[in-house]
Short mmCIF file of C-alpha atoms in Angstrom, two decimals:
data_model
loop_
_atom_site.label_atom_id
_atom_site.label_comp_id
_atom_site.label_asym_id
_atom_site.label_seq_id
_atom_site.Cartn_x
_atom_site.Cartn_y
_atom_site.Cartn_z
CA MET T 37 9.85 -24.55 -12.34
CA ASN T 38 7.75 -27.44 -13.59
CA TRP T 39 4.13 -26.52 -12.89
CA LYS T 40 1.43 -29.20 -12.62
CA LEU T 41 -1.30 -28.77 -15.27
CA THR T 42 -4.45 -30.58 -16.33
CA SER T 43 -4.29 -33.05 -19.20
CA GLU T 44 -6.49 -32.87 -22.27
CA LYS T 45 -6.62 -36.66 -22.44
CA HIS T 46 -8.56 -37.04 -19.18
CA LEU T 47 -10.24 -33.64 -19.10
CA VAL T 48 -13.90 -34.75 -18.93
CA GLN T 49 -13.10 -36.98 -15.97
CA THR T 50 -10.97 -34.26 -14.37
CA TYR T 51 -13.91 -31.85 -14.56
CA SER T 52 -16.08 -34.35 -12.71
CA THR T 53 -13.58 -35.39 -10.06
CA HIS T 54 -11.54 -32.22 -9.51
CA ILE T 55 -12.50 -29.03 -11.36
CA ASN T 56 -16.22 -28.87 -10.55
CA PRO T 57 -15.67 -29.77 -6.86
CA PHE T 58 -12.92 -27.11 -6.73
CA TRP T 59 -15.35 -24.55 -8.15
CA LYS T 60 -17.99 -25.36 -5.52
CA GLN T 61 -15.58 -25.48 -2.58
CA ALA T 62 -12.86 -22.92 -3.30
CA VAL T 63 -14.38 -20.27 -5.60
CA SER T 64 -16.45 -17.37 -4.30
CA THR T 65 -18.52 -14.98 -6.41
CA GLY T 66 -20.00 -11.50 -6.10
CA GLU T 67 -21.23 -8.44 -7.95
CA PHE T 68 -20.60 -4.71 -7.93
CA THR T 69 -22.31 -1.84 -9.70
CA GLY T 70 -20.13 -0.43 -12.45
CA LYS T 71 -20.44 2.77 -14.47
CA HIS T 72 -23.92 3.71 -15.65
CA ASP T 73 -25.41 1.29 -13.08
CA VAL T 74 -24.33 -1.89 -14.90
CA ASN T 75 -23.93 -4.92 -12.63
CA VAL T 76 -20.53 -6.60 -12.97
CA HIS T 77 -20.15 -10.22 -11.85
CA TYR T 78 -16.85 -11.56 -10.50
CA ALA T 79 -15.22 -14.57 -8.87
CA TRP T 80 -12.05 -15.29 -6.91
CA CYS T 81 -10.11 -18.10 -5.27
CA GLN T 82 -7.18 -17.93 -2.86
CA PRO T 83 -5.15 -20.99 -1.93
CA GLU T 84 -3.58 -21.02 1.50
CA ASN T 85 -0.28 -19.11 1.45
CA ALA T 86 -0.76 -17.96 -2.15
CA HIS T 87 2.58 -16.81 -3.57
CA THR T 88 1.23 -14.75 -6.53
CA HIS T 89 -2.01 -12.84 -7.08
CA VAL T 90 -3.40 -12.72 -10.64
CA VAL T 91 -6.25 -10.67 -12.10
CA ILE T 92 -7.74 -12.05 -15.34
CA SER T 93 -9.14 -9.87 -18.13
CA SER T 94 -10.98 -12.22 -20.48
CA GLY T 95 -11.89 -12.04 -24.17
CA ARG T 96 -15.01 -11.05 -26.03
CA ILE T 97 -18.09 -13.29 -25.51
CA GLU T 98 -16.32 -15.03 -22.62
CA SER T 99 -17.62 -15.69 -19.12
CA LEU T 100 -15.61 -16.52 -16.03
CA LEU T 101 -17.41 -19.88 -16.12
CA LYS T 102 -15.31 -20.69 -19.19
CA TYR T 103 -12.16 -20.21 -17.08
CA LYS T 104 -12.78 -23.03 -14.60
CA GLU T 105 -9.93 -25.21 -15.89
CA LEU T 106 -7.47 -22.32 -16.03
CA MET T 107 -8.38 -21.13 -12.53
CA TYR T 108 -8.04 -24.68 -11.23
CA ASP T 109 -4.56 -24.94 -12.75
CA PHE T 110 -3.46 -21.67 -11.18
CA PHE T 111 -5.03 -22.44 -7.80
CA THR T 112 -3.40 -25.87 -7.52
CA ASN T 113 -0.03 -24.25 -8.24
CA GLY T 114 -0.38 -21.67 -5.46
CA PHE T 115 -1.74 -18.68 -7.40
CA ALA T 116 -4.67 -16.61 -6.16
CA VAL T 117 -7.00 -15.67 -9.03
CA TYR T 118 -9.51 -12.84 -9.42
CA ILE T 119 -11.71 -12.51 -12.52
CA LEU T 120 -14.66 -10.39 -13.65
CA ASP T 121 -17.16 -10.77 -16.45
CA HIS T 122 -16.84 -7.64 -18.56
CA ARG T 123 -20.01 -5.56 -18.80
CA GLY T 124 -22.34 -6.73 -21.55
CA GLN T 125 -21.24 -10.36 -21.44
CA GLY T 126 -21.01 -13.45 -19.27
CA LEU T 127 -23.05 -13.09 -16.08
CA SER T 128 -22.73 -9.30 -16.01
CA GLY T 129 -25.47 -6.84 -16.93
CA ARG T 130 -26.45 -5.93 -20.48
CA MET T 131 -26.90 -2.42 -21.88
CA THR T 132 -29.29 -2.98 -24.78
CA SER T 133 -32.68 -4.65 -25.15
CA ASP T 134 -31.05 -7.66 -26.85
CA PRO T 135 -28.96 -9.65 -24.33
CA GLN T 136 -26.91 -11.16 -27.17
CA HIS T 137 -25.66 -7.84 -28.50
CA GLY T 138 -21.88 -7.50 -28.26
CA TYR T 139 -22.12 -3.91 -27.06
CA VAL T 140 -20.12 -1.28 -25.26
CA GLU T 141 -20.22 2.49 -25.64
CA ASP T 142 -16.54 3.08 -24.86
CA PHE T 143 -13.67 0.73 -23.91
CA GLU T 144 -12.93 3.08 -21.01
CA ASP T 145 -16.04 1.61 -19.38
CA TYR T 146 -14.36 -1.81 -19.42
CA VAL T 147 -11.16 -0.26 -18.07
CA ASP T 148 -12.90 1.58 -15.24
CA ASP T 149 -14.70 -1.63 -14.23
CA LEU T 150 -11.40 -3.52 -14.15
CA LEU T 151 -9.60 -0.89 -12.08
CA PHE T 152 -12.54 -0.53 -9.68
CA PHE T 153 -12.54 -4.30 -9.28
CA CYS T 154 -8.86 -4.21 -8.33
CA ASP T 155 -9.07 -1.15 -6.09
CA ALA T 156 -12.35 -1.86 -4.28
CA ILE T 157 -12.79 -5.64 -4.38
CA VAL T 158 -9.42 -7.37 -4.79
CA SER T 159 -7.53 -4.94 -2.53
CA ALA T 160 -9.86 -5.93 0.30
CA LYS T 161 -8.73 -9.54 -0.08
CA THR T 162 -4.97 -9.03 -0.43
CA ALA T 163 -2.33 -6.32 -0.10
CA ALA T 164 0.09 -8.27 -2.29
CA PRO T 165 1.22 -6.95 -5.69
CA LEU T 166 -1.28 -7.75 -8.45
CA HIS T 167 -0.42 -9.23 -11.83
CA LEU T 168 -2.54 -9.04 -14.95
CA LEU T 169 -3.36 -11.97 -17.24
CA CYS T 170 -5.23 -11.10 -20.44
CA HIS T 171 -6.74 -12.80 -23.46
CA SER T 172 -7.76 -11.17 -26.77
CA MET T 173 -10.18 -8.26 -26.14
CA GLY T 174 -9.09 -8.50 -22.52
CA GLY T 175 -5.57 -7.70 -23.73
CA ALA T 176 -6.77 -4.41 -25.19
CA ILE T 177 -8.64 -3.64 -21.97
CA GLY T 178 -5.62 -4.60 -19.87
CA THR T 179 -3.23 -2.50 -21.97
CA LEU T 180 -5.51 0.53 -21.61
CA ALA T 181 -5.53 -0.12 -17.86
CA LEU T 182 -1.71 -0.11 -17.84
CA LEU T 183 -1.81 3.28 -19.56
CA LYS T 184 -4.39 4.69 -17.16
CA ALA T 185 -2.94 3.26 -13.93
CA PRO T 186 0.74 2.44 -14.62
CA GLN T 187 1.50 1.53 -10.98
CA ARG T 188 -1.46 -0.79 -10.49
CA PHE T 189 0.08 -4.04 -11.80
CA ALA T 190 3.52 -5.46 -11.08
CA SER T 191 3.57 -7.33 -14.40
CA ALA T 192 1.23 -8.38 -17.18
CA VAL T 193 0.82 -11.28 -19.60
CA LEU T 194 -0.99 -10.66 -22.88
CA CYS T 195 -2.17 -13.70 -24.85
CA SER T 196 -3.38 -13.07 -28.41
CA PRO T 197 -4.00 -9.42 -27.49
CA MET T 198 -6.51 -7.54 -29.64
CA PHE T 199 -4.40 -4.71 -31.07
CA GLY T 200 -5.85 -5.32 -34.53
CA ILE T 201 -8.70 -7.48 -35.82
CA ARG T 202 -9.32 -9.45 -39.00
CA PRO T 203 -10.27 -8.77 -41.66
CA ALA T 204 -7.92 -5.79 -41.43
CA LEU T 205 -9.97 -3.29 -43.44
CA PRO T 206 -8.47 0.03 -44.54
CA GLY T 207 -9.31 2.70 -41.99
CA TRP T 208 -11.43 4.74 -44.41
CA LEU T 209 -13.51 1.71 -45.36
CA ALA T 210 -14.09 0.59 -41.78
CA LYS T 211 -15.14 4.10 -40.73
CA SER T 212 -17.45 4.43 -43.76
CA LEU T 213 -19.17 1.12 -42.98
CA ILE T 214 -19.56 2.10 -39.34
CA TYR T 215 -21.02 5.47 -40.34
CA PHE T 216 -23.60 3.89 -42.66
CA SER T 217 -24.50 1.22 -40.09
CA LEU T 218 -25.08 3.84 -37.38
CA LYS T 219 -27.19 5.90 -39.79
CA LEU T 220 -29.36 2.88 -40.55
CA GLN T 221 -29.86 2.27 -36.83
CA GLU T 222 -30.74 5.92 -36.31
CA LEU T 223 -33.33 5.81 -39.10
CA SER T 224 -34.87 2.65 -37.62
CA LYS T 225 -34.83 4.28 -34.15
CA ARG T 226 -32.77 1.52 -32.59
CA LYS T 227 -30.23 2.19 -29.83
CA SER T 228 -27.90 -0.47 -31.20
CA GLY T 229 -27.72 -3.24 -33.75
CA TYR T 230 -25.35 -5.83 -35.16
CA PHE T 231 -22.69 -4.65 -37.57
CA PHE T 232 -22.99 -5.87 -41.18
CA GLY T 233 -22.71 -9.66 -41.32
CA GLN T 234 -22.96 -10.17 -37.55
CA THR T 235 -25.70 -12.33 -36.02
CA ALA T 236 -27.02 -13.75 -32.76
CA TYR T 237 -25.09 -16.56 -31.05
CA LEU T 238 -24.07 -19.44 -33.32
CA ALA T 239 -22.47 -22.67 -32.12
CA TYR T 240 -20.13 -23.66 -34.94
CA PRO T 241 -19.18 -27.34 -35.11
CA TYR T 242 -15.65 -28.22 -34.03
CA ALA T 243 -14.60 -29.16 -37.57
CA ILE T 244 -14.84 -25.56 -38.79
CA ASN T 245 -13.85 -23.76 -35.60
CA THR T 246 -10.84 -21.40 -35.71
CA LEU T 247 -10.36 -21.02 -31.96
CA THR T 248 -8.59 -24.19 -30.81
CA HIS T 249 -7.13 -27.50 -31.98
CA SER T 250 -8.51 -29.18 -28.84
CA GLU T 251 -11.77 -30.97 -29.60
CA SER T 252 -12.38 -31.83 -25.94
CA ARG T 253 -11.92 -28.26 -24.73
CA TYR T 254 -14.01 -26.89 -27.59
CA ARG T 255 -16.88 -29.27 -26.83
CA LEU T 256 -16.76 -28.40 -23.13
CA PHE T 257 -16.95 -24.72 -24.09
CA ARG T 258 -20.00 -25.27 -26.32
CA ASP T 259 -21.70 -27.52 -23.76
CA LEU T 260 -21.23 -24.81 -21.15
CA TYR T 261 -22.91 -22.20 -23.36
CA ASP T 262 -25.75 -24.65 -24.12
CA ASP T 263 -26.29 -25.26 -20.40
CA PHE T 264 -26.11 -21.57 -19.45
CA SER T 265 -27.92 -19.77 -22.26
CA GLU T 266 -27.72 -16.49 -20.31
CA ILE T 267 -24.00 -16.24 -21.10
CA GLN T 268 -24.46 -16.67 -24.86
CA LEU T 269 -23.36 -13.65 -26.88
CA GLY T 270 -23.79 -12.89 -30.55
CA GLY T 271 -21.68 -10.83 -32.91
CA VAL T 272 -20.44 -7.31 -32.43
CA THR T 273 -22.62 -4.25 -32.68
CA THR T 274 -21.61 -1.19 -34.65
CA HIS T 275 -21.10 0.70 -31.38
CA TRP T 276 -18.73 -1.99 -30.10
CA LEU T 277 -16.74 -1.97 -33.33
CA ARG T 278 -16.40 1.80 -33.30
CA ALA T 279 -15.27 1.69 -29.66
CA ALA T 280 -12.81 -1.12 -30.41
CA ILE T 281 -11.21 0.76 -33.30
CA GLU T 282 -10.82 3.86 -31.12
CA ALA T 283 -9.28 1.73 -28.36
CA MET T 284 -6.83 -0.03 -30.67
CA ASP T 285 -5.77 3.29 -32.21
CA LYS T 286 -5.15 4.68 -28.73
CA ILE T 287 -3.05 1.66 -27.77
CA GLU T 288 -0.99 1.94 -30.93
CA GLU T 289 -0.40 5.65 -30.33
CA HIS T 290 0.67 5.32 -26.70
CA ALA T 291 2.20 1.82 -26.46
CA GLY T 292 5.68 3.32 -26.04
CA ASN T 293 4.63 4.82 -22.71
CA ILE T 294 4.10 1.43 -21.05
CA GLU T 295 7.01 0.36 -18.85
CA THR T 296 5.34 -2.50 -16.95
CA PRO T 297 7.17 -5.84 -17.40
CA LEU T 298 5.21 -7.70 -20.10
CA LEU T 299 5.14 -11.18 -21.57
CA LEU T 300 3.20 -11.34 -24.86
CA PHE T 301 2.21 -14.48 -26.77
CA SER T 302 1.26 -14.24 -30.42
CA ALA T 303 -0.52 -17.29 -31.86
CA SER T 304 0.84 -17.72 -35.37
CA GLY T 305 -2.27 -19.56 -36.60
CA ASP T 306 -4.63 -16.90 -35.25
CA ARG T 307 -7.47 -16.09 -37.67
CA ILE T 308 -9.21 -13.62 -35.34
CA ILE T 309 -6.42 -11.14 -34.59
CA ASP T 310 -4.38 -9.11 -37.08
CA ASN T 311 -0.96 -10.36 -35.96
CA ARG T 312 0.92 -7.91 -38.15
CA ARG T 313 -0.53 -4.93 -36.29
CA GLN T 314 -0.37 -6.79 -32.99
CA LEU T 315 3.37 -7.37 -33.28
CA SER T 316 3.99 -3.84 -34.55
CA VAL T 317 2.36 -2.48 -31.39
CA ALA T 318 4.08 -5.04 -29.16
CA HIS T 319 7.53 -3.96 -30.32
CA GLN T 320 6.81 -0.46 -29.02
CA PHE T 321 6.50 -1.60 -25.39
CA LYS T 322 9.55 -0.65 -23.36
CA ASN T 323 9.86 -3.80 -21.28
CA ALA T 324 8.26 -6.70 -23.16
CA GLU T 325 9.20 -10.26 -24.09
CA ILE T 326 7.43 -11.35 -27.28
CA ARG T 327 6.99 -15.05 -27.93
CA LYS T 328 5.36 -16.52 -31.01
CA VAL T 329 3.49 -19.81 -30.76
CA PRO T 330 3.85 -21.47 -34.19
CA GLY T 331 0.68 -23.15 -35.44
CA ALA T 332 -1.48 -22.25 -32.46
CA TYR T 333 -4.99 -20.88 -32.90
CA HIS T 334 -6.45 -17.90 -31.06
CA GLU T 335 -7.38 -19.37 -27.67
CA LEU T 336 -4.11 -20.35 -26.05
CA PHE T 337 -5.77 -21.04 -22.67
CA ALA T 338 -8.06 -23.58 -24.35
CA GLU T 339 -5.67 -24.96 -26.96
CA SER T 340 -4.52 -28.55 -27.25
CA ASP T 341 -1.86 -29.57 -24.75
CA GLU T 342 0.99 -29.26 -27.25
CA TYR T 343 0.42 -25.49 -27.29
CA ARG T 344 -1.32 -24.83 -23.97
CA VAL T 345 1.11 -26.61 -21.65
CA PRO T 346 4.33 -24.80 -22.69
CA VAL T 347 2.51 -21.45 -22.80
CA LEU T 348 1.11 -21.89 -19.28
CA GLN T 349 4.47 -23.12 -17.98
CA GLN T 350 6.07 -19.91 -19.27
CA ILE T 351 3.23 -17.72 -17.94
CA MET T 352 3.37 -19.18 -14.45
CA SER T 353 7.15 -18.90 -14.28
CA PHE T 354 7.07 -15.29 -15.48
CA LEU T 355 4.41 -14.28 -12.94
CA HIS T 356 6.16 -16.16 -10.15
CA GLU T 357 9.47 -14.49 -10.92
CA ASN T 358 7.82 -11.04 -10.78
CA ARG T 359 5.66 -11.82 -7.75
CA SER T 360 7.37 -9.48 -5.28
CA SER T 361 7.84 -6.47 -7.53
CA ARG T 362 5.74 -3.45 -8.31
CA SER T 363 6.02 -1.57 -11.56
#
């Protein structure tokens, strides 16, 4: 099928005339209390006679507000969309005294939030099969969810999934640095702190960004975070990094147990993800299509049209084709 998608060329105008009105008129929001009493913010939209129901697991530092264009594209093509802000970021609750800390104690907390969202919130809005759409860190969370609840999703799409991160340090070195960082925090009597080299939120200029080739989408992203300072997030904490390494090791160890139909996109120009490890893990999945996107940067949902349009066309077709099945 040929799905109708927004154009980068007229995106600022499209936001004004279509996307922002869509958000006010068609998108609903809410909150639930996740593990350890952390508030989790979510949003959803359902077009009339939706043919496919998609749950989005977003990347690190992201908020559902950043997904307006993507949700608009899906909605206008007949997809219902459900998305949550992962704990510790976006509009969801924080767990340390510094709201810009990229913090989580264990990735299972993310996973439990996602599954509760599906079982308690989304299931009240539809009985149709659910499909999972993931980006980056959200891909790690989504993959862990497939391991924990293999019947929950009929299919899944993983874009630039975080199965390894750059720089890809030797395991002994990463663990040593984490150990020393945690010891320093313990001596200073802090619950959490940034890992070595990590800082509070920084808005890098487009010219040196490594996320997207689309200047218009990048500027809209930065403008959004300027306008809503509460969703700004800094670098990773040592606790987050330790939890991420444990999560990625678990995924690598158990990837062969996942039988859910998968479509995985690997951005060849990605400077965030360790693609070598990513693809090694991906080849262990029992029922996965792996597609490389030559030249693309990390954020395929916010890339320039030459990358974004064909990727979204393939994603929508894959989800539509699997819409009536359950894994």
